[in-house]
Short mmCIF file of C-alpha atoms and ligand atoms in Angstrom, two decimals:
data_model
loop_
_atom_site.label_atom_id
_atom_site.label_comp_id
_atom_site.label_asym_id
_atom_site.label_seq_id
_atom_site.Cartn_x
_atom_site.Cartn_y
_atom_site.Cartn_z
CA UNK A 1 7.54 -5.25 -11.60
CA UNK A 2 10.19 -7.55 -13.59
CA UNK A 3 11.42 -9.49 -11.19
CA UNK A 4 14.00 -12.32 -10.87
CA UNK A 5 15.00 -15.39 -8.69
CA UNK A 6 17.44 -15.30 -6.23
CA UNK A 7 18.96 -17.35 -3.81
CA UNK A 8 17.97 -16.39 0.37
CA UNK A 9 21.43 -17.78 1.80
CA UNK A 10 23.41 -14.12 2.29
CA UNK A 11 26.56 -15.40 1.39
CA UNK A 12 25.37 -17.22 -2.02
CA UNK A 13 22.59 -15.29 -3.67
CA UNK A 14 22.73 -16.73 -6.66
CA UNK A 15 20.15 -15.22 -9.13
CA UNK A 16 17.98 -17.36 -11.77
CA UNK A 17 15.38 -16.67 -14.32
CA UNK A 18 11.84 -15.58 -13.33
CA UNK A 19 11.05 -18.50 -15.55
CA UNK A 20 12.74 -21.65 -14.22
CA UNK A 21 10.05 -24.11 -12.50
CA UNK A 22 12.89 -24.88 -9.33
CA UNK A 23 12.21 -24.91 -5.74
CA UNK A 24 16.03 -24.54 -3.88
CA UNK A 25 18.80 -22.98 -5.10
CA UNK A 26 21.19 -24.65 -7.73
CA UNK A 27 24.14 -24.14 -6.01
CA UNK A 28 23.50 -24.35 -1.91
CA UNK A 29 20.25 -25.65 -2.26
CA UNK A 30 18.90 -22.62 -0.28
CA UNK A 31 15.83 -21.40 -0.09
CA UNK A 32 14.86 -19.06 -2.73
CA UNK A 33 12.58 -15.61 -3.07
CA UNK A 34 11.13 -13.37 -5.58
CA UNK A 35 13.77 -10.22 -5.98
CA UNK A 36 12.24 -7.07 -8.13
CA UNK A 37 15.52 -5.32 -10.16
CA UNK A 38 12.93 -2.28 -10.36
CA UNK A 39 13.37 -0.01 -7.99
CA UNK A 40 10.34 2.72 -8.81
CA UNK A 41 7.00 2.54 -7.68
CA UNK A 42 5.41 5.91 -6.70
CA UNK A 43 3.63 5.00 -3.40
CA UNK A 44 0.80 7.94 -3.17
CA UNK A 45 0.31 7.12 -6.68
CA UNK A 46 -0.19 3.83 -6.03
CA UNK A 47 -2.33 3.74 -2.89
CA UNK A 48 -5.11 5.40 -5.04
CA UNK A 49 -4.90 3.48 -8.28
CA UNK A 50 -5.53 0.26 -5.97
CA UNK A 51 -8.31 2.26 -3.88
CA UNK A 52 -9.79 3.04 -7.19
CA UNK A 53 -9.38 -0.45 -8.69
CA UNK A 54 -12.05 -1.86 -5.82
CA UNK A 55 -14.92 -0.45 -7.42
CA UNK A 56 -13.64 -1.72 -11.27
CA UNK A 57 -16.15 -4.72 -12.46
CA UNK A 58 -12.73 -5.77 -13.77
CA UNK A 59 -11.39 -9.50 -13.09
CA UNK A 60 -8.30 -8.88 -12.70
CA UNK A 61 -9.28 -5.62 -10.30
CA UNK A 62 -11.76 -7.39 -8.00
CA UNK A 63 -9.02 -9.66 -7.16
CA UNK A 64 -7.51 -8.97 -3.20
CA UNK A 65 -4.54 -10.40 -4.69
CA UNK A 66 -4.17 -9.16 -8.13
CA UNK A 67 -5.32 -5.42 -7.12
CA UNK A 68 -1.55 -5.38 -5.84
CA UNK A 69 -0.25 -6.56 -9.27
CA UNK A 70 2.82 -3.90 -9.69
CA UNK A 71 4.11 -5.50 -6.11
CA UNK A 72 4.26 -9.04 -7.94
CA UNK A 73 6.33 -10.64 -9.73
CA UNK A 74 4.12 -11.01 -13.90
CA UNK A 75 5.70 -7.73 -15.07
CA UNK A 76 2.29 -7.03 -16.70
CA UNK A 77 1.77 -10.44 -18.18
CA UNK A 78 -1.52 -11.20 -16.99
CA UNK A 79 -2.62 -13.17 -19.70
CA UNK A 80 -2.32 -16.55 -17.46
CA UNK A 81 -4.02 -15.27 -14.07
CA UNK A 82 -6.34 -17.31 -12.76
CA UNK A 83 -8.77 -16.29 -9.66
CA UNK A 84 -10.61 -17.28 -8.59
CA UNK A 85 -11.85 -14.10 -6.74
CA UNK A 86 -9.62 -14.15 -4.18
CA UNK A 87 -8.91 -11.85 -1.08
CA UNK A 88 -11.63 -9.10 -0.49
CA UNK A 89 -11.29 -10.28 3.04
CA UNK A 90 -12.48 -8.08 5.65
CA UNK A 91 -11.09 -6.48 8.91
CA UNK A 92 -13.13 -7.30 11.57
CA UNK A 93 -13.92 -6.08 15.48
CA UNK A 94 -14.17 -8.37 18.40
CA UNK A 95 -14.67 -6.96 21.46
CA UNK A 96 -15.52 -9.86 23.48
CA UNK A 97 -12.21 -11.39 21.95
CA UNK A 98 -10.24 -8.17 22.71
CA UNK A 99 -11.48 -8.44 26.95
CA UNK A 100 -10.23 -11.86 26.69
CA UNK A 101 -6.83 -11.25 25.26
CA UNK A 102 -6.96 -8.22 27.29
CA UNK A 103 -6.42 -4.94 24.89
CA UNK A 104 -8.89 -2.52 24.70
CA UNK A 105 -9.24 -3.31 20.94
CA UNK A 106 -8.45 -6.19 19.01
CA UNK A 107 -9.08 -6.49 14.38
CA UNK A 108 -8.51 -9.91 13.29
CA UNK A 109 -7.96 -9.82 9.42
CA UNK A 110 -10.05 -12.99 8.30
CA UNK A 111 -8.62 -14.86 5.95
CA UNK A 112 -11.62 -17.00 5.84
CA UNK A 113 -13.72 -15.42 4.07
CA UNK A 114 -11.82 -16.47 0.80
CA UNK A 115 -13.04 -18.53 -1.42
CA UNK A 116 -12.15 -22.23 -0.84
CA UNK A 117 -11.78 -20.68 3.00
CA UNK A 118 -8.23 -19.79 3.84
CA UNK A 119 -5.56 -17.69 3.68
CA UNK A 120 -3.64 -20.28 0.83
CA UNK A 121 -6.26 -18.64 -1.50
CA UNK A 122 -4.28 -15.07 -1.96
CA UNK A 123 -1.18 -18.32 -2.47
CA UNK A 124 -2.31 -20.08 -4.92
CA UNK A 125 -3.72 -17.46 -7.49
CA UNK A 126 0.17 -16.76 -7.42
CA UNK A 127 1.28 -19.86 -7.69
CA UNK A 128 -1.36 -21.65 -10.53
CA UNK A 129 -1.01 -18.83 -12.50
CA UNK A 130 3.49 -19.37 -12.76
CA UNK A 131 2.34 -22.98 -13.76
CA UNK A 132 0.09 -21.89 -16.22
CA UNK A 133 2.85 -19.66 -17.31
CA UNK A 134 5.82 -22.41 -17.60
CA UNK A 135 2.97 -24.45 -19.53
CA UNK A 136 2.86 -26.88 -16.69
CA UNK A 137 -0.34 -29.74 -16.56
CA UNK A 138 0.13 -31.65 -13.50
CA UNK A 139 0.75 -29.80 -10.17
CA UNK A 140 1.15 -31.20 -6.95
CA UNK A 141 1.22 -30.49 -2.35
CA UNK A 142 1.01 -32.04 0.52
CA UNK A 143 -0.94 -30.33 3.25
CA UNK A 144 -2.30 -30.58 6.58
CA UNK A 145 -5.72 -30.17 4.12
CA UNK A 146 -5.85 -26.34 3.45
CA UNK A 147 -3.32 -26.07 0.94
CA UNK A 148 -4.92 -29.15 -0.91
CA UNK A 149 -8.05 -27.39 -0.86
CA UNK A 150 -7.09 -24.45 -2.72
CA UNK A 151 -4.86 -25.57 -5.12
CA UNK A 152 -7.09 -28.33 -6.61
CA UNK A 153 -9.85 -25.67 -6.74
CA UNK A 154 -6.99 -23.44 -8.21
CA UNK A 155 -5.44 -26.65 -10.95
CA UNK A 156 -9.46 -26.99 -12.38
CA UNK A 157 -10.16 -24.26 -13.03
CA UNK A 158 -6.90 -23.33 -14.86
CA UNK A 159 -7.90 -27.22 -16.20
CA UNK A 160 -4.65 -27.98 -15.32
CA UNK A 161 -4.59 -31.93 -13.01
CA UNK A 162 -4.39 -31.68 -9.82
CA UNK A 163 -2.62 -34.30 -7.14
CA UNK A 164 -2.57 -33.87 -3.72
CA UNK A 165 -1.14 -35.85 -0.84
CA UNK A 166 -1.92 -35.83 2.82
CA UNK A 167 -0.98 -37.48 6.08
CA UNK A 168 -4.09 -40.25 6.16
CA UNK A 169 -5.80 -39.68 9.42
CA UNK A 170 -4.74 -36.66 9.98
CA UNK A 171 -7.28 -33.56 8.74
CA UNK A 172 -10.42 -32.67 8.80
CA UNK A 173 -13.18 -34.08 6.76
CA UNK A 174 -13.56 -30.17 5.42
CA UNK A 175 -11.00 -30.38 4.01
CA UNK A 176 -10.41 -33.40 2.52
CA UNK A 177 -14.26 -33.24 1.39
CA UNK A 178 -12.89 -30.03 -0.58
CA UNK A 179 -10.09 -31.77 -2.30
CA UNK A 180 -12.22 -34.05 -3.93
CA UNK A 181 -15.29 -32.39 -4.60
CA UNK A 182 -12.35 -30.21 -6.86
CA UNK A 183 -11.38 -32.89 -8.77
CA UNK A 184 -7.85 -33.56 -7.28
CA UNK A 185 -6.57 -36.94 -7.53
CA UNK A 186 -6.24 -37.77 -3.56
CA UNK A 187 -3.20 -40.05 -1.94
CA UNK A 188 -3.47 -40.19 1.65
CA UNK A 189 -0.18 -41.63 3.13
CA UNK A 190 0.69 -42.75 5.96
CA UNK A 191 2.98 -40.45 6.87
CA UNK A 192 3.52 -37.38 8.98
CA UNK A 193 3.02 -34.07 6.79
CA UNK A 194 7.05 -33.84 6.87
CA UNK A 195 7.87 -37.23 6.28
CA UNK A 196 5.71 -36.32 3.13
CA UNK A 197 7.24 -33.34 1.78
CA UNK A 198 10.64 -34.53 1.19
CA UNK A 199 8.49 -37.56 -0.52
CA UNK A 200 6.47 -34.95 -2.95
CA UNK A 201 9.78 -33.13 -3.32
CA UNK A 202 11.39 -36.60 -4.75
CA UNK A 203 8.94 -37.55 -6.93
CA UNK A 204 8.04 -33.41 -8.62
CA UNK A 205 11.62 -34.12 -9.65
CA UNK A 206 10.92 -37.40 -10.99
CA UNK A 207 7.20 -37.21 -12.82
CA UNK A 208 8.33 -33.19 -13.60
CA UNK A 209 5.18 -32.78 -11.56
CA UNK A 210 4.88 -28.69 -10.64
CA UNK A 211 5.11 -28.03 -6.94
CA UNK A 212 3.17 -26.07 -5.58
CA UNK A 213 3.92 -25.87 -1.49
CA UNK A 214 5.13 -22.92 -0.29
CA UNK A 215 8.76 -23.20 -0.54
CA UNK A 216 7.35 -22.35 -4.11
CA UNK A 217 8.57 -18.42 -4.18
CA UNK A 218 5.00 -17.14 -5.86
CA UNK A 219 3.01 -18.95 -3.28
CA UNK A 220 4.54 -16.20 -1.11
CA UNK A 221 4.29 -14.04 -3.32
CA UNK A 222 0.55 -13.82 -3.08
CA UNK A 223 0.30 -14.49 0.58
CA UNK A 224 2.39 -10.88 0.62
CA UNK A 225 -1.12 -9.12 -0.46
CA UNK A 226 -3.00 -10.24 3.15
CA UNK A 227 -0.98 -7.37 4.96
CA UNK A 228 -0.95 -4.89 1.46
CA UNK A 229 -4.76 -4.83 1.54
CA UNK A 230 -4.91 -5.17 5.27
CA UNK A 231 -2.79 -2.30 4.95
CA UNK A 232 -4.84 -0.98 2.44
CA UNK A 233 -8.54 -1.31 4.31
CA UNK A 234 -6.08 0.86 7.23
CA UNK A 235 -6.01 3.49 4.85
CA UNK A 236 -1.70 2.81 4.92
CA UNK A 237 -1.61 3.32 9.05
CA UNK A 238 0.00 0.28 10.77
CA UNK A 239 -0.72 -1.32 13.66
CA UNK A 240 1.40 -1.96 16.33
CA UNK A 241 1.41 -5.79 16.06
CA UNK A 242 0.31 -8.15 13.51
CA UNK A 243 -0.39 -12.00 15.52
CA UNK A 244 -0.43 -14.86 13.23
CA UNK A 245 -0.17 -18.52 13.81
CA UNK A 246 3.35 -20.78 12.58
CA UNK A 247 3.16 -24.20 10.69
CA UNK A 248 5.24 -24.76 8.27
CA UNK A 249 5.72 -20.81 8.99
CA UNK A 250 5.26 -19.69 4.95
CA UNK A 251 2.81 -16.94 5.83
CA UNK A 252 5.67 -15.53 7.84
CA UNK A 253 7.76 -15.10 5.20
CA UNK A 254 5.67 -13.25 3.19
CA UNK A 255 3.96 -11.01 5.71
CA UNK A 256 7.14 -10.24 7.11
CA UNK A 257 8.40 -9.43 2.78
CA UNK A 258 5.45 -7.71 2.07
CA UNK A 259 6.96 -5.55 4.88
CA UNK A 260 10.34 -5.06 4.10
CA UNK A 261 9.04 -4.23 0.53
CA UNK A 262 6.53 -1.67 1.60
CA UNK A 263 8.84 0.10 3.49
CA UNK A 264 11.33 0.13 1.02
CA UNK A 265 9.43 1.62 -1.39
CA UNK A 266 8.41 3.52 0.34
CA UNK A 267 4.49 3.06 1.78
CA UNK A 268 4.83 3.02 5.37
CA UNK A 269 6.85 3.77 7.39
CA UNK A 270 6.84 2.14 11.20
CA UNK A 271 7.43 -1.67 11.01
CA UNK A 272 4.77 -3.36 12.64
CA UNK A 273 5.85 -6.46 15.26
CA UNK A 274 4.67 -10.04 14.02
CA UNK A 275 4.15 -12.74 16.42
CA UNK A 276 4.03 -15.87 15.35
CA UNK A 277 2.25 -18.76 17.73
CA UNK A 278 2.91 -22.34 17.82
CA UNK A 279 1.00 -25.15 18.99
CA UNK A 280 3.05 -25.95 21.89
CA UNK A 281 3.37 -29.69 20.25
CA UNK A 282 4.36 -28.45 17.19
CA UNK A 283 6.52 -25.81 18.19
CA UNK A 284 10.27 -26.04 16.02
CA UNK A 285 10.49 -22.96 15.57
CA UNK A 286 9.41 -21.48 19.29
CA UNK A 287 12.08 -23.18 20.56
CA UNK A 288 14.89 -22.41 18.06
CA UNK A 289 14.17 -18.31 18.37
CA UNK A 290 14.18 -19.09 23.29
CA UNK A 291 17.76 -21.18 22.70
CA UNK A 292 19.12 -19.34 19.38
CA UNK A 293 20.99 -22.90 18.98
CA UNK A 294 21.16 -24.96 16.37
CA UNK A 295 17.48 -25.82 14.04
CA UNK A 296 15.90 -29.23 15.89
CA UNK A 297 12.79 -30.52 13.89
CA UNK A 298 10.04 -32.31 16.30
CA UNK A 299 10.32 -35.54 14.69
CA UNK A 300 6.42 -36.53 15.47
CA UNK A 301 4.42 -33.01 15.98
CA UNK A 302 0.84 -33.32 17.86
CA UNK A 303 -1.81 -31.28 18.09
CA UNK A 304 -5.64 -30.89 17.40
CA UNK A 305 -5.08 -27.76 14.71
CA UNK A 306 -4.28 -30.25 12.31
CA UNK A 307 -3.24 -27.66 10.13
CA UNK A 308 -0.12 -26.26 12.79
CA UNK A 309 0.69 -30.02 12.85
CA UNK A 310 4.45 -29.25 11.62
CA UNK A 311 7.78 -30.48 12.77
CA UNK A 312 10.34 -29.48 10.38
CA UNK A 313 9.00 -26.55 9.04
CA UNK A 314 10.69 -25.50 5.53
CA UNK A 315 10.95 -21.83 5.74
CA UNK A 316 12.42 -21.43 9.47
CA UNK A 317 15.98 -19.74 7.59
CA UNK A 318 13.24 -16.69 6.54
CA UNK A 319 10.73 -17.16 8.97
CA UNK A 320 14.13 -16.30 11.47
CA UNK A 321 15.19 -13.98 8.66
CA UNK A 322 11.62 -11.37 9.08
CA UNK A 323 11.31 -11.58 13.42
CA UNK A 324 14.47 -10.39 13.51
CA UNK A 325 14.15 -7.59 11.21
CA UNK A 326 10.26 -6.58 12.37
CA UNK A 327 11.37 -6.92 16.19
CA UNK A 328 8.73 -9.76 16.38
CA UNK A 329 8.42 -12.39 18.99
CA UNK A 330 7.17 -16.48 18.98
CA UNK A 331 5.27 -17.95 21.65
CA UNK A 332 3.80 -21.03 22.33
CA UNK A 333 -0.14 -21.95 23.44
CA UNK A 334 -1.37 -25.28 24.62
CA UNK A 335 -4.23 -27.10 23.36
CA UNK A 336 -6.90 -26.04 25.67
CA UNK A 337 -5.76 -22.64 25.36
CA UNK A 338 -5.79 -22.89 21.98
CA UNK A 339 -9.98 -24.74 22.78
CA UNK A 340 -11.13 -21.88 24.34
CA UNK A 341 -9.65 -18.99 22.49
CA UNK A 342 -12.19 -20.10 19.72
CA UNK A 343 -14.73 -20.68 21.29
CA UNK A 344 -14.55 -16.97 22.66
CA UNK A 345 -13.51 -15.95 18.22
CA UNK A 346 -16.91 -18.03 17.69
CA UNK A 347 -18.88 -15.99 20.22
CA UNK A 348 -18.10 -13.07 18.29
CA UNK A 349 -19.52 -13.41 15.43
CA UNK A 350 -16.80 -14.35 13.74
CA UNK A 351 -15.26 -18.15 14.13
CA UNK A 352 -12.45 -19.65 12.99
CA UNK A 353 -10.62 -23.34 12.65
CA UNK A 354 -8.24 -24.18 15.79
CA UNK A 355 -4.93 -23.23 14.15
CA UNK A 356 -6.32 -20.05 13.71
CA UNK A 357 -7.58 -19.62 16.95
CA UNK A 358 -3.66 -19.96 18.37
CA UNK A 359 -3.88 -16.23 17.55
CA UNK A 360 -5.46 -15.24 20.11
CA UNK A 361 -4.38 -17.77 22.89
CA UNK A 362 -0.77 -16.25 22.11
CA UNK A 363 -2.29 -13.04 22.95
CA UNK A 364 -3.79 -13.52 26.20
CA UNK A 365 -0.56 -15.40 26.79
CA UNK A 366 2.07 -12.09 25.64
CA UNK A 367 0.13 -9.12 26.81
CA UNK A 368 0.07 -11.25 30.24
CA UNK A 369 3.39 -11.80 30.36
CA UNK A 370 4.43 -7.70 29.03
CA UNK A 371 4.67 -8.64 26.01
CA UNK A 372 1.96 -6.42 23.79
CA UNK A 373 0.63 -3.66 26.32
CA UNK A 374 -2.75 -3.98 26.60
CA UNK A 375 -3.35 -0.60 24.87
CA UNK A 376 -1.10 -2.21 21.42
CA UNK A 377 -2.86 -1.84 18.54
CA UNK A 378 -3.18 -4.97 17.19
CA UNK A 379 -4.48 -6.88 14.26
CA UNK A 380 -4.53 -11.07 13.91
CA UNK A 381 -4.75 -13.25 11.16
CA UNK A 382 -7.34 -15.73 10.95
CA UNK A 383 -6.13 -18.11 8.89
CA UNK A 384 -9.08 -20.65 8.50
CA UNK A 385 -12.47 -20.21 8.19
CA UNK A 386 -15.42 -21.95 11.15
CA UNK A 387 -16.47 -24.61 9.54
CA UNK A 388 -13.16 -26.42 8.01
CA UNK A 389 -13.41 -28.71 11.60
CA UNK A 390 -16.92 -28.89 12.53
CA UNK A 391 -15.78 -32.24 14.11
CA UNK A 392 -13.78 -30.29 16.63
CA UNK A 393 -16.58 -27.95 17.61
CA UNK A 394 -19.04 -30.57 17.80
CA UNK A 395 -16.53 -32.35 20.40
CA UNK A 396 -15.63 -28.92 22.67
CA UNK A 397 -18.89 -28.12 22.76
CA UNK A 398 -20.30 -31.21 24.35
CA UNK A 399 -17.00 -32.31 26.51
CA UNK A 400 -15.61 -35.17 24.36
CA UNK A 401 -12.17 -32.85 22.93
CA UNK A 402 -9.06 -35.15 23.74
CA UNK A 403 -5.43 -33.81 23.33
CA UNK A 404 -2.74 -36.38 21.46
CA UNK A 405 -2.33 -37.95 24.68
CA UNK A 406 -5.93 -38.59 25.23
CA UNK A 407 -6.28 -35.96 27.94
CA UNK A 408 -10.37 -35.02 27.93
CA UNK A 409 -10.18 -30.54 27.63
CA UNK A 410 -12.18 -28.89 29.89
CA UNK A 411 -15.58 -27.34 27.56
CA UNK A 412 -15.23 -23.95 29.73
CA UNK A 413 -17.04 -22.31 27.28
CA UNK A 414 -19.18 -24.55 26.32
CA UNK A 415 -22.16 -24.54 24.93
CA UNK A 416 -24.07 -27.98 25.12
CA UNK A 417 -26.92 -28.81 22.27
CA UNK A 418 -30.47 -29.73 23.89
CA UNK A 419 -32.74 -32.49 23.53
CA UNK A 420 -36.29 -31.65 23.49
CA UNK A 421 -39.26 -33.68 22.92
CA UNK A 422 -41.96 -32.28 21.02
CA UNK A 423 -43.92 -30.36 23.29
CA UNK A 424 -44.30 -26.57 23.71
CA UNK A 425 -44.90 -26.85 27.96
CA UNK A 426 -41.54 -28.58 28.11
CA UNK A 427 -39.68 -26.83 25.59
CA UNK A 428 -41.34 -23.21 27.26
CA UNK A 429 -39.68 -24.95 30.96
CA UNK A 430 -35.98 -25.51 29.70
CA UNK A 431 -36.29 -21.84 27.83
CA UNK A 432 -36.45 -20.60 31.11
CA UNK A 433 -34.88 -22.83 32.85
CA UNK A 434 -31.67 -20.65 34.60
CA UNK A 435 -28.37 -21.67 32.06
N1 F0G B 501 -3.17 -21.34 9.95
C1 F0G B 501 -3.97 -22.56 8.76
C2 F0G B 501 -5.42 -22.30 8.54
C3 F0G B 501 -2.97 -23.06 7.46
O1 F0G B 501 -3.92 -24.32 6.89
C4 F0G B 501 -2.42 -23.62 8.11
C5 F0G B 501 -1.06 -24.18 7.41
C6 F0G B 501 -1.01 -22.25 8.88
C7 F0G B 501 -2.47 -21.69 9.80
C8 F0G B 501 -0.33 -22.26 9.29
O2 F0G B 501 1.07 -21.45 8.03
O3 F0G B 501 2.14 -22.60 6.77
O4 F0G B 501 2.62 -20.59 7.07
O5 F0G B 501 3.27 -21.56 9.04
N2 F0G B 501 -1.94 -24.80 6.48
C9 F0G B 501 -0.79 -25.57 5.71
C10 F0G B 501 -1.71 -27.01 4.48
C11 F0G B 501 0.50 -26.78 6.07
O6 F0G B 501 -0.89 -27.60 3.87
O7 F0G B 501 -2.94 -26.32 4.46
P1 F0G B 501 2.05 -22.03 7.74
#
């Protein structure tokens, strides 16, 4: 559809052409969002077309992002699309996780099935496509790991030059390895995510590099399709709740925008409630929503779920809007709660990275406090693949996982590997012994 960029600040609302390479409003410095300037889209025929595209062999149709292109701001200009067949992620039932969380039933939308193993691919395909449309050769991001892995892959696939900035020593090896393998120039900066983002914004301006953090509105547009696809897979029956982890709050902004647009165009009538879960040591949005005072960043955020180790989330004004519009909630969970929930998701045969497990930990807390009811229909979004952070897994299962304060976490659902001699009798004895 035809679209423009609009300032998100209610008392500014300045508008700019969709091809301006800007990330904040030049007039008031507010966040920018994509706004459609057309209002006609027939929900019934769109639902039918989107379903038919699932059986098509056209690359654009095979992508779980571009399949929904009528609700993306590229208005038929799809010649620049950079796709790695992202999206198409499954809805998985997790009965054991449901029981752990206190629910009758729980479904996971697993974004870890994406080409680079996280939900970032949904947004990055749009962000890099916009970079190509704008003829930008160099693209950059600061990242806790997944954005950099995704950007490196998509930029390289498009023949662009990716530059990634990461907090030195604070991302998992799996993610760092991806950035290197996909050919990004990788700078490990001795600062935290929030500090590096400020730095990169200055550098991007000075060197004419296109910035692909989630402050980039095109990333948010792509991430909307996580919701489109999830509802399509549920025959457009909205759940009661959508639960997701919150870091920089780009995904919260994207999910809320997706739901508002689906309502506006008549695809759904009921809006699911968003539940955003943060790690206790990096929970500025939780504190803010609880107190409704001034937004205060956390100067030194800490969590082993490094993906969400963010103290100054740029998208908080958008996320606040979406939480309010969806009658949503924000919860925070401890390191122990995240680690245990993660092991339970693993035992469902599903698995995820630490930040994603904050969802189940949060569900358990929200069910216990009566906010979510046992009979509610809940979809939790698992944002990253289990193999993103194998070091965390090994430490948890062998009782060596220590929290940021140095305290060893309990290995409540631990599963230690056993060293065995090369001897059938002794191995048989081990296997017959009670665990
Ligand atoms: N889960 C995972 C696995 C992530 O990588 C991130 C963010 C989040 C949740 C939080 O999403 O920022 O939209 O609220 N990772 C970013 C990165 C910051 O650099 O990869 P958010």
